Coordinates of C-alpha atoms and ligand atoms in Angstrom, one line a residue:
M1 CA 5.8 60.1 72.9
T2 CA 8.9 61.4 71.1
A3 CA 8.2 62.8 67.7
T4 CA 10.6 61.4 65.1
P5 CA 10.3 62.4 61.5
D6 CA 8.9 58.9 60.8
T7 CA 6.1 59.1 63.4
I8 CA 4.9 62.5 62.3
T9 CA 1.6 62.3 60.3
R10 CA 1.9 64.0 57.0
T11 CA -0.8 65.8 55.0
D12 CA 0.4 64.3 51.7
T13 CA -2.4 65.5 49.5
K14 CA -1.4 68.4 47.4
N15 CA -3.0 71.6 48.6
P16 CA -4.9 73.6 45.9
L17 CA -3.3 76.7 47.5
T18 CA 0.2 75.5 46.7
S19 CA -0.4 73.7 43.4
G20 CA 0.3 76.7 41.2
P21 CA 3.8 77.5 39.9
G22 CA 6.5 79.2 41.8
H23 CA 7.6 79.7 45.4
C24 CA 5.4 80.7 48.3
A25 CA 5.8 83.1 51.2
I26 CA 4.1 83.0 54.6
V27 CA 4.0 86.3 56.4
G28 CA 2.3 87.8 59.5
L29 CA -0.1 90.7 58.9
Q30 CA -0.3 92.0 62.5
W31 CA 2.2 92.4 65.3
G32 CA 3.4 88.8 65.3
D33 CA 2.1 85.5 66.7
E34 CA -0.6 85.1 64.1
G35 CA 0.1 81.4 63.7
K36 CA 2.7 81.5 60.9
G37 CA 4.5 78.3 62.2
Q38 CA 1.3 76.3 61.9
I39 CA 0.9 77.3 58.2
V40 CA 4.6 76.8 57.3
D41 CA 4.4 73.3 58.9
L42 CA 1.2 72.6 57.1
L43 CA 2.5 73.6 53.7
T44 CA 6.1 72.3 53.9
S45 CA 5.1 69.0 52.4
D46 CA 4.5 70.8 49.0
Y47 CA 7.9 72.5 48.9
D48 CA 11.5 71.3 48.8
V49 CA 13.2 74.1 50.8
V50 CA 11.9 76.2 53.7
T51 CA 13.9 79.4 54.3
R52 CA 13.9 82.2 56.9
F53 CA 14.8 85.6 55.6
N54 CA 14.6 88.0 58.5
G55 CA 14.6 88.4 62.3
G56 CA 16.3 86.1 64.7
N57 CA 15.3 84.3 67.9
N58 CA 12.9 87.2 68.8
A59 CA 10.5 84.9 66.8
G60 CA 8.7 82.1 68.4
H61 CA 6.8 79.9 66.0
S62 CA 4.7 77.1 67.4
V63 CA 4.3 73.9 65.5
H64 CA 1.8 71.3 66.9
I65 CA 2.2 67.8 65.6
G66 CA -0.2 65.3 67.2
D67 CA 0.1 66.0 70.9
E68 CA 3.6 67.4 70.6
K69 CA 4.4 71.1 70.5
F70 CA 7.6 72.5 69.1
A71 CA 8.5 76.1 69.8
L72 CA 10.9 77.2 67.1
H73 CA 12.9 80.5 67.2
L74 CA 15.7 80.3 64.6
L75 CA 15.1 76.8 63.1
P76 CA 12.7 77.1 60.2
S77 CA 9.3 75.6 60.8
G78 CA 10.0 72.8 58.2
I79 CA 12.7 71.3 60.4
T80 CA 10.6 68.3 61.5
Y81 CA 10.6 67.1 57.9
S82 CA 13.8 65.2 57.5
D83 CA 13.6 65.3 53.7
K84 CA 13.4 69.1 53.3
T85 CA 16.2 71.6 53.3
N86 CA 15.8 74.3 55.9
V87 CA 17.7 77.5 55.3
I88 CA 18.5 80.4 57.5
G89 CA 19.1 83.2 55.0
N90 CA 21.6 86.2 55.2
G91 CA 18.9 88.6 56.4
V92 CA 18.5 86.6 59.7
V93 CA 20.6 87.4 62.8
V94 CA 21.8 84.2 64.4
D95 CA 22.4 83.8 68.1
P96 CA 24.8 80.8 68.0
S97 CA 24.9 80.1 71.7
P98 CA 23.9 76.9 73.5
D99 CA 22.1 78.9 76.3
T100 CA 19.7 81.1 74.3
G101 CA 20.5 80.5 70.6
I102 CA 20.5 78.0 67.8
L103 CA 22.7 75.4 69.5
K104 CA 20.2 75.2 72.3
E105 CA 17.4 74.7 69.8
I106 CA 19.4 72.0 67.9
D107 CA 20.2 70.2 71.2
R108 CA 16.6 70.3 72.4
I109 CA 15.0 69.2 69.1
T110 CA 17.6 66.4 68.6
E111 CA 16.7 65.0 72.0
R112 CA 13.1 64.8 70.7
G113 CA 14.1 62.6 67.8
V114 CA 14.4 65.2 65.0
T115 CA 17.6 64.7 63.0
I116 CA 19.6 67.9 62.3
G117 CA 22.3 67.4 59.7
N118 CA 22.6 68.4 56.0
N119 CA 18.9 69.5 56.2
L120 CA 20.0 72.7 58.1
R121 CA 21.9 75.4 56.2
I122 CA 22.9 78.7 57.7
S123 CA 24.1 81.6 55.5
D124 CA 27.7 82.6 55.9
R125 CA 26.5 86.2 55.3
A126 CA 24.0 86.1 58.3
H127 CA 25.2 88.2 61.2
A128 CA 25.9 86.7 64.6
V129 CA 24.2 87.8 67.8
L130 CA 26.9 87.7 70.4
P131 CA 26.5 87.8 74.2
Y132 CA 27.3 91.6 74.4
H133 CA 24.4 92.3 72.0
K134 CA 22.0 91.1 74.7
V135 CA 23.7 93.3 77.2
E136 CA 23.5 96.2 74.8
D137 CA 19.8 95.5 74.2
A138 CA 19.0 95.7 77.9
L139 CA 21.2 98.8 78.4
Y140 CA 19.4 100.7 75.6
E141 CA 16.0 99.9 77.0
A142 CA 17.2 101.0 80.5
A143 CA 18.6 104.2 79.1
A144 CA 15.4 105.0 77.2
S145 CA 13.4 104.4 80.4
K146 CA 15.8 106.6 82.4
A147 CA 15.5 109.4 79.8
M148 CA 11.7 109.4 79.9
G149 CA 11.4 108.7 83.7
N150 CA 9.2 105.7 83.0
D151 CA 8.9 102.7 80.7
S152 CA 6.3 104.3 78.4
D153 CA 8.8 105.0 75.7
T154 CA 10.8 101.8 75.7
I155 CA 10.3 99.4 72.9
G156 CA 9.8 96.4 75.1
T157 CA 12.2 94.2 73.1
T158 CA 12.5 90.5 73.5
G159 CA 16.0 91.2 75.0
R160 CA 17.6 88.8 72.5
G161 CA 20.1 91.4 71.1
I162 CA 18.3 91.7 67.8
G163 CA 18.5 95.5 67.4
P164 CA 22.1 95.8 68.5
C165 CA 23.2 93.1 66.1
Y166 CA 21.4 94.7 63.1
A167 CA 22.9 98.0 64.2
D168 CA 26.4 96.5 64.1
K169 CA 25.5 95.2 60.6
A170 CA 24.9 98.8 59.6
Y171 CA 28.0 100.0 61.5
R172 CA 30.1 97.4 59.6
S173 CA 33.3 97.8 61.6
T174 CA 31.9 95.9 64.7
A175 CA 30.0 93.3 62.8
I176 CA 30.7 89.5 62.9
R177 CA 29.1 87.2 60.3
M178 CA 28.5 83.5 60.5
G179 CA 31.3 83.0 57.9
D180 CA 33.7 84.8 60.3
L181 CA 32.5 82.8 63.3
V182 CA 33.5 79.5 61.8
D183 CA 37.0 80.8 60.7
A184 CA 39.2 81.0 63.8
D185 CA 41.7 83.5 62.4
K186 CA 39.0 85.8 61.1
L187 CA 37.0 85.5 64.3
R188 CA 40.0 86.5 66.4
A189 CA 40.7 89.5 64.1
K190 CA 37.1 90.7 64.2
L191 CA 36.9 90.3 68.0
S192 CA 40.1 92.2 68.4
K193 CA 38.6 95.2 66.5
T194 CA 35.1 94.9 68.1
V195 CA 35.8 94.2 71.8
P196 CA 37.6 97.5 72.6
I197 CA 34.8 99.5 71.0
K198 CA 32.1 97.5 72.9
N199 CA 34.1 97.9 76.2
V200 CA 34.1 101.7 75.8
T201 CA 30.5 102.1 74.7
L202 CA 28.8 99.6 76.9
A203 CA 30.7 100.6 80.0
A204 CA 29.6 104.2 79.5
L205 CA 26.1 103.2 78.9
A206 CA 26.1 100.9 82.0
A207 CA 27.5 103.8 84.1
H208 CA 24.8 106.1 82.8
V209 CA 22.0 103.7 84.0
G210 CA 23.8 102.7 87.2
R211 CA 24.5 99.1 86.2
E212 CA 27.5 96.9 86.4
F213 CA 29.4 96.0 83.2
E214 CA 31.9 93.2 83.1
T215 CA 34.7 94.1 80.8
L216 CA 35.0 91.8 77.8
T217 CA 38.2 90.2 76.8
V218 CA 39.2 89.1 73.3
D219 CA 40.6 85.8 74.6
G220 CA 37.5 85.0 76.7
L221 CA 35.1 85.7 73.9
F222 CA 37.2 83.9 71.4
D223 CA 37.3 80.7 73.4
Q224 CA 33.6 80.8 74.0
V225 CA 32.5 81.7 70.5
S226 CA 35.0 79.7 68.5
A227 CA 33.7 76.6 70.2
W228 CA 30.2 77.4 69.0
G229 CA 31.5 78.1 65.5
K230 CA 33.2 74.7 65.4
R231 CA 29.8 73.0 66.1
L232 CA 28.0 75.1 63.6
A233 CA 30.6 75.0 60.8
P234 CA 29.0 72.0 59.0
H235 CA 25.8 74.0 58.5
V236 CA 27.3 77.3 57.3
C237 CA 27.5 77.9 53.6
D238 CA 26.6 80.2 50.8
T239 CA 22.8 79.9 51.0
R240 CA 22.3 82.3 48.2
R241 CA 24.0 79.9 45.8
L242 CA 22.1 77.0 47.4
L243 CA 18.7 78.7 46.8
F244 CA 19.7 79.8 43.3
D245 CA 20.7 76.2 42.4
A246 CA 17.5 74.8 43.9
Q247 CA 15.4 77.2 41.9
A248 CA 17.4 76.3 38.7
A249 CA 16.7 72.7 39.4
N250 CA 12.9 73.5 39.6
K251 CA 12.8 73.0 43.3
R252 CA 10.1 75.0 45.2
I253 CA 10.9 77.3 48.1
L254 CA 8.7 78.2 51.0
F255 CA 9.8 81.5 52.6
E256 CA 8.9 81.8 56.3
G257 CA 8.4 85.4 57.5
A258 CA 9.3 86.1 61.1
N259 CA 7.8 88.8 63.3
A260 CA 5.1 90.6 61.2
A261 CA 4.4 93.6 59.0
L262 CA 3.4 96.0 61.7
L263 CA 6.8 95.4 63.3
D264 CA 8.6 96.1 60.0
V265 CA 11.5 98.6 60.5
D266 CA 10.3 100.7 57.5
H267 CA 6.6 100.2 57.4
G268 CA 5.6 99.2 60.9
T269 CA 4.6 101.3 63.9
Y270 CA 8.0 102.8 64.1
P271 CA 9.9 103.1 66.5
F272 CA 7.9 100.4 68.2
V273 CA 9.1 97.8 65.7
T274 CA 11.8 95.2 65.3
S275 CA 14.9 95.9 63.2
S276 CA 14.4 93.9 60.0
S277 CA 12.2 93.8 56.9
T278 CA 9.5 91.6 58.1
S279 CA 7.2 91.5 55.0
A280 CA 7.6 89.8 51.7
L281 CA 9.5 92.9 50.6
G282 CA 12.4 91.6 52.7
I283 CA 12.7 88.2 50.8
G284 CA 15.0 89.5 48.1
T285 CA 17.6 91.2 50.4
G286 CA 17.2 88.5 53.1
T287 CA 18.0 85.6 50.8
G288 CA 19.8 87.0 47.8
L289 CA 17.1 85.4 45.5
P290 CA 15.2 88.0 43.4
P291 CA 11.5 87.5 44.1
K292 CA 10.4 87.1 40.5
Q293 CA 9.4 83.5 40.9
L294 CA 7.3 84.1 44.0
G295 CA 3.9 82.7 43.0
Q296 CA 1.9 82.9 46.2
I297 CA 2.1 85.3 49.1
I298 CA 0.0 84.1 52.0
G299 CA -0.8 86.5 54.8
V300 CA -1.6 85.1 58.2
C301 CA -4.2 87.1 60.1
K302 CA -5.4 86.2 63.6
S303 CA -9.1 86.8 64.1
Y304 CA -8.2 89.2 66.9
T305 CA -5.0 91.2 67.5
S306 CA -2.2 90.6 69.9
R307 CA 0.9 92.7 70.6
V308 CA 3.8 92.1 72.9
G309 CA 6.0 95.0 74.1
G310 CA 5.4 98.7 73.7
G311 CA 3.7 100.8 71.1
P312 CA 0.2 101.8 70.0
H313 CA -2.6 99.2 69.8
P314 CA -5.8 101.1 69.1
T315 CA -8.2 98.1 69.5
E316 CA -6.6 96.9 72.7
L317 CA -9.1 95.4 75.1
L318 CA -8.2 96.3 78.7
N319 CA -11.2 94.6 80.1
E320 CA -12.8 91.2 80.8
T321 CA -13.3 90.4 77.1
G322 CA -9.5 91.0 76.7
E323 CA -8.7 88.7 79.6
H324 CA -11.1 86.1 78.2
I325 CA -9.4 86.1 74.7
R326 CA -5.9 86.0 76.3
S327 CA -6.8 83.0 78.4
V328 CA -8.7 81.0 75.8
G329 CA -6.2 81.9 73.1
K330 CA -3.2 81.1 75.4
E331 CA -1.8 84.5 74.5
F332 CA 1.5 84.4 76.3
G333 CA 4.8 84.9 74.4
T334 CA 6.4 81.9 72.9
T335 CA 9.8 83.6 73.3
T336 CA 9.5 85.6 76.5
G337 CA 6.4 84.2 78.2
R338 CA 5.0 87.8 78.5
P339 CA 1.2 88.2 78.5
R340 CA 0.2 89.5 75.1
R341 CA -1.9 92.7 74.7
V342 CA -5.0 91.4 72.9
G343 CA -7.7 93.4 71.1
W344 CA -10.4 93.4 68.5
L345 CA -9.4 92.6 64.9
D346 CA -8.1 95.8 63.2
L347 CA -9.1 95.4 59.5
T348 CA -7.7 98.8 58.6
A349 CA -4.2 97.6 59.7
V350 CA -4.6 94.2 58.0
R351 CA -5.7 95.8 54.7
Y352 CA -2.6 98.0 54.8
T353 CA -0.2 95.0 55.5
A354 CA -1.9 92.8 52.9
Q355 CA -1.1 95.6 50.4
L356 CA 2.4 95.9 51.6
N357 CA 3.1 92.2 51.2
G358 CA 1.2 91.9 47.9
C359 CA -0.9 89.1 49.4
T360 CA -2.5 86.6 47.0
A361 CA -4.3 84.7 49.8
L362 CA -5.1 85.0 53.5
V363 CA -5.2 82.5 56.3
T364 CA -7.3 83.3 59.4
T365 CA -6.3 81.8 62.7
G366 CA -7.9 82.0 66.1
I367 CA -11.6 82.1 65.1
S368 CA -12.4 79.4 67.7
V369 CA -11.1 81.7 70.4
L370 CA -14.0 84.1 69.7
S371 CA -16.7 81.6 70.4
G372 CA -19.0 82.7 73.2
I373 CA -18.6 86.4 72.7
E374 CA -22.0 87.8 72.0
T375 CA -21.0 90.7 69.8
L376 CA -17.8 90.9 67.8
K377 CA -16.1 94.1 66.7
V378 CA -13.8 94.8 63.8
C379 CA -12.0 98.1 63.2
V380 CA -12.8 99.6 59.8
G381 CA -11.1 103.1 60.3
Y382 CA -10.1 105.6 62.9
T383 CA -11.1 109.0 64.1
Y384 CA -8.1 111.3 64.8
R385 CA -8.8 114.7 66.3
G386 CA -12.3 114.8 64.7
T387 CA -11.1 113.6 61.3
R388 CA -11.8 110.1 59.8
L389 CA -8.7 108.2 58.8
D390 CA -9.4 105.4 56.3
D391 CA -5.8 104.2 56.1
F392 CA -3.2 103.1 58.6
P393 CA -1.2 106.2 59.6
A394 CA 2.6 106.3 59.3
D395 CA 3.1 108.1 62.6
A396 CA 2.9 106.0 65.8
D397 CA 1.8 109.1 67.8
I398 CA -1.2 109.5 65.5
L399 CA -2.1 105.9 65.8
A400 CA -1.7 106.1 69.6
E401 CA -4.3 108.9 69.7
A402 CA -6.6 107.4 67.0
E403 CA -10.0 106.1 68.1
P404 CA -11.1 102.9 66.3
I405 CA -14.3 103.0 64.3
Y406 CA -16.0 99.6 64.8
Q407 CA -18.3 97.5 62.7
E408 CA -20.3 95.1 64.9
L409 CA -20.8 91.5 63.9
E410 CA -23.0 88.9 65.5
G411 CA -21.0 86.3 67.6
F412 CA -21.4 82.6 67.8
S413 CA -21.4 80.1 70.7
E414 CA -20.5 76.8 69.0
T415 CA -17.1 75.0 69.6
L416 CA -15.2 75.0 66.3
G417 CA -12.1 73.0 67.1
E418 CA -13.4 69.7 65.6
L419 CA -14.8 71.2 62.4
R420 CA -13.0 70.4 59.1
D421 CA -15.5 71.7 56.6
Y422 CA -16.1 75.4 55.9
D423 CA -19.9 74.8 55.4
A424 CA -20.1 73.3 58.9
L425 CA -19.1 76.6 60.5
P426 CA -21.9 78.5 62.2
A427 CA -23.3 81.2 59.8
A428 CA -22.0 84.0 62.1
A429 CA -18.4 82.6 62.0
K430 CA -18.6 82.4 58.2
R431 CA -19.8 86.0 58.0
Y432 CA -16.8 87.0 60.2
V433 CA -14.4 85.3 57.8
E434 CA -16.1 86.8 54.7
T435 CA -16.1 90.3 56.3
I436 CA -12.3 90.0 56.5
E437 CA -11.8 89.0 52.9
Q438 CA -14.2 91.6 51.6
F439 CA -12.6 94.4 53.6
V440 CA -9.1 93.4 52.8
G441 CA -9.8 92.5 49.2
V442 CA -7.9 89.2 49.3
P443 CA -9.6 85.7 49.6
V444 CA -9.3 83.7 52.8
R445 CA -8.2 80.3 51.6
I446 CA -7.5 78.6 54.9
V447 CA -9.4 78.9 58.2
C448 CA -7.7 77.5 61.3
V449 CA -9.9 76.4 64.1
G450 CA -7.0 75.6 66.4
P451 CA -3.2 75.4 66.4
K452 CA -2.8 71.8 65.4
R453 CA -1.8 70.8 61.9
S454 CA -5.1 69.0 61.5
Q455 CA -7.2 72.0 62.7
T456 CA -7.2 73.6 59.3
I457 CA -10.1 74.1 56.9
M458 CA -9.3 74.7 53.2
R459 CA -11.6 76.8 51.2
Ligands
GDP1 P1 3.7 82.6 65.1 O1 4.8 83.3 65.8 O2 3.0 83.4 64.1 O3 4.1 81.3 64.6 O4 2.6 82.3 66.2 P2 2.8 81.7 67.7 O5 2.9 80.3 67.7 O6 3.9 82.5 68.4 O7 1.5 82.2 68.4 C1 0.2 81.9 67.9 C2 -0.8 82.2 69.1 O8 -2.1 82.2 68.6 C3 -0.8 81.2 70.2 O9 -0.9 82.0 71.4 C4 -2.0 80.4 70.0 O10 -2.5 79.8 71.2 C5 -2.9 81.4 69.4 N1 -4.0 80.8 68.6 C6 -5.3 80.9 68.7 N2 -5.9 80.3 67.7 C7 -5.0 79.7 66.9 C8 -5.1 79.0 65.7 O11 -6.1 78.7 65.1 N3 -3.9 78.6 65.2 C9 -2.7 79.0 65.7 N4 -1.6 78.6 65.1 N5 -2.6 79.7 66.9 C10 -3.8 80.1 67.4
IMO2 P1 6.9 86.0 65.8 O1 7.8 85.6 64.6 C1 5.6 89.1 68.6 C2 8.3 92.5 69.2 C3 8.8 92.6 70.6 C4 9.0 94.1 70.7 C5 9.5 94.5 69.3 C6 11.0 94.7 69.2 O2 6.8 85.0 66.9 O3 5.6 86.5 65.4 P2 13.0 93.0 69.3 O4 13.5 92.0 70.3 O5 12.7 92.3 67.9 O6 14.0 94.1 69.1 O7 11.7 93.6 69.8 O8 9.1 93.5 68.4 N1 8.5 91.2 68.5 C7 7.6 90.3 68.4 N2 6.3 90.2 68.9 N3 6.1 88.1 67.8 C8 7.3 88.1 67.3 O9 7.8 87.2 66.5 C9 8.1 89.3 67.6 N4 9.4 89.6 67.2 C10 9.6 90.8 67.8 O10 7.9 92.1 71.5 O11 7.8 94.7 70.9
MG3 MG1 5.3 83.8 67.8

């Protein structure tokens, strides 16, 4: 069946979680893929605008509606609701292309019956990820690998050109924003400045790692990119103004975090992070809307951890239990298809990221995946060179050496996917959820027992 906005079942009842005043943010508390898309989709009916404020198509947010699954990368997860405005804020980096970027997403989702028109708005201040950024991403990873003689020190990026695009934003002279992309004269001028610099730097980098580099031409890129700009022009506008006016008209905004706090460029496991502010702290700069009307900050916490790419992961399970969780939890990247590195829930990390975000509520996902595991473990601190660490360390090298201190919890064997009432959960599953909220110090208000919109238990 093709999902059209009209055939999608809505949860029309107002959610007690969203009935309070102000806007709401949904953010990831681990290394991504916590199930943010499910929660944004679930709560969209209570808001007027859904807006992304960070990241790019490194994100992969799954929205399950009935038997249909939508994997969204740049389109906000409220896009299947035709009556909501979906905004891509200035803090996002936008790959416009029809092969890997937003035009591909628009084409695919339109084929499935979702209307994309005035309901999609892209900031004119958002930076554009152009084809050479993806080349640059791969060359930097190859150069890091060459320098170290192995892949152990590479970031393991998604290869989507995210870091190079944010780097150009910081460089300024080589940056191209969406407002430039849709203005032919400006685009040509910007490309004329950028292309010679990219040709010199990327050719040198390619030579360094022994790869071919095809010289870029201003005309070639202009023809390609201006055609994308023409298609996207109707969506590009001053989204800061749009959000400000929406707020002034008492409309409510749902902010959709991409990536997650442990991947934050300032506060994550640096340098094994992405290049944007992934927590609620990034909402102001990523949208232009001061966060003073943010009423609810909901942190999404998966009942175990997963991580894609390089970097420390103290609770990683490199054994049969890990394989079991990966297979039951379908832990393969939504964006790259890579197997995710799964592990026990790290509560020390989640308490840290809940503080960072200022979480007012938690959502737990993935508890049903843990069914059948006799004894469950949660990390409540670390030992580093004989000393106990009670907080998440700033230094990724310390985290890499840190040994988790575990609290053991009794497991459960029941299947949870059909349950819709918290009291119907097995006692051990409830204890698990309550251990999370007690340790983190923030109440768990939604328990997801599967990825579908309907598989949510409100508390
Ligand atoms: P997002 O990037 O935070 O939107 O999350 P993804 O959709 O990329 O990944 C969520 C992952 O968690 C998928 O591999 C799911 O199979 C797995 N998962 C396990 N249990 C749940 C659950 O209860 N809810 C959701 N949404 N995902 C779950
Ligand atoms: P969602 O929104 C999981 C990881 C990459 C890599 C690092 C840097 O679906 O939760 P980048 O391409 O951003 O330079 O890669 O960050 N990463 C994610 N991992 N989920 C994501 O997004 C991610 N976004 C980036 O795997 O380790
Ligand atoms: Mg994801």
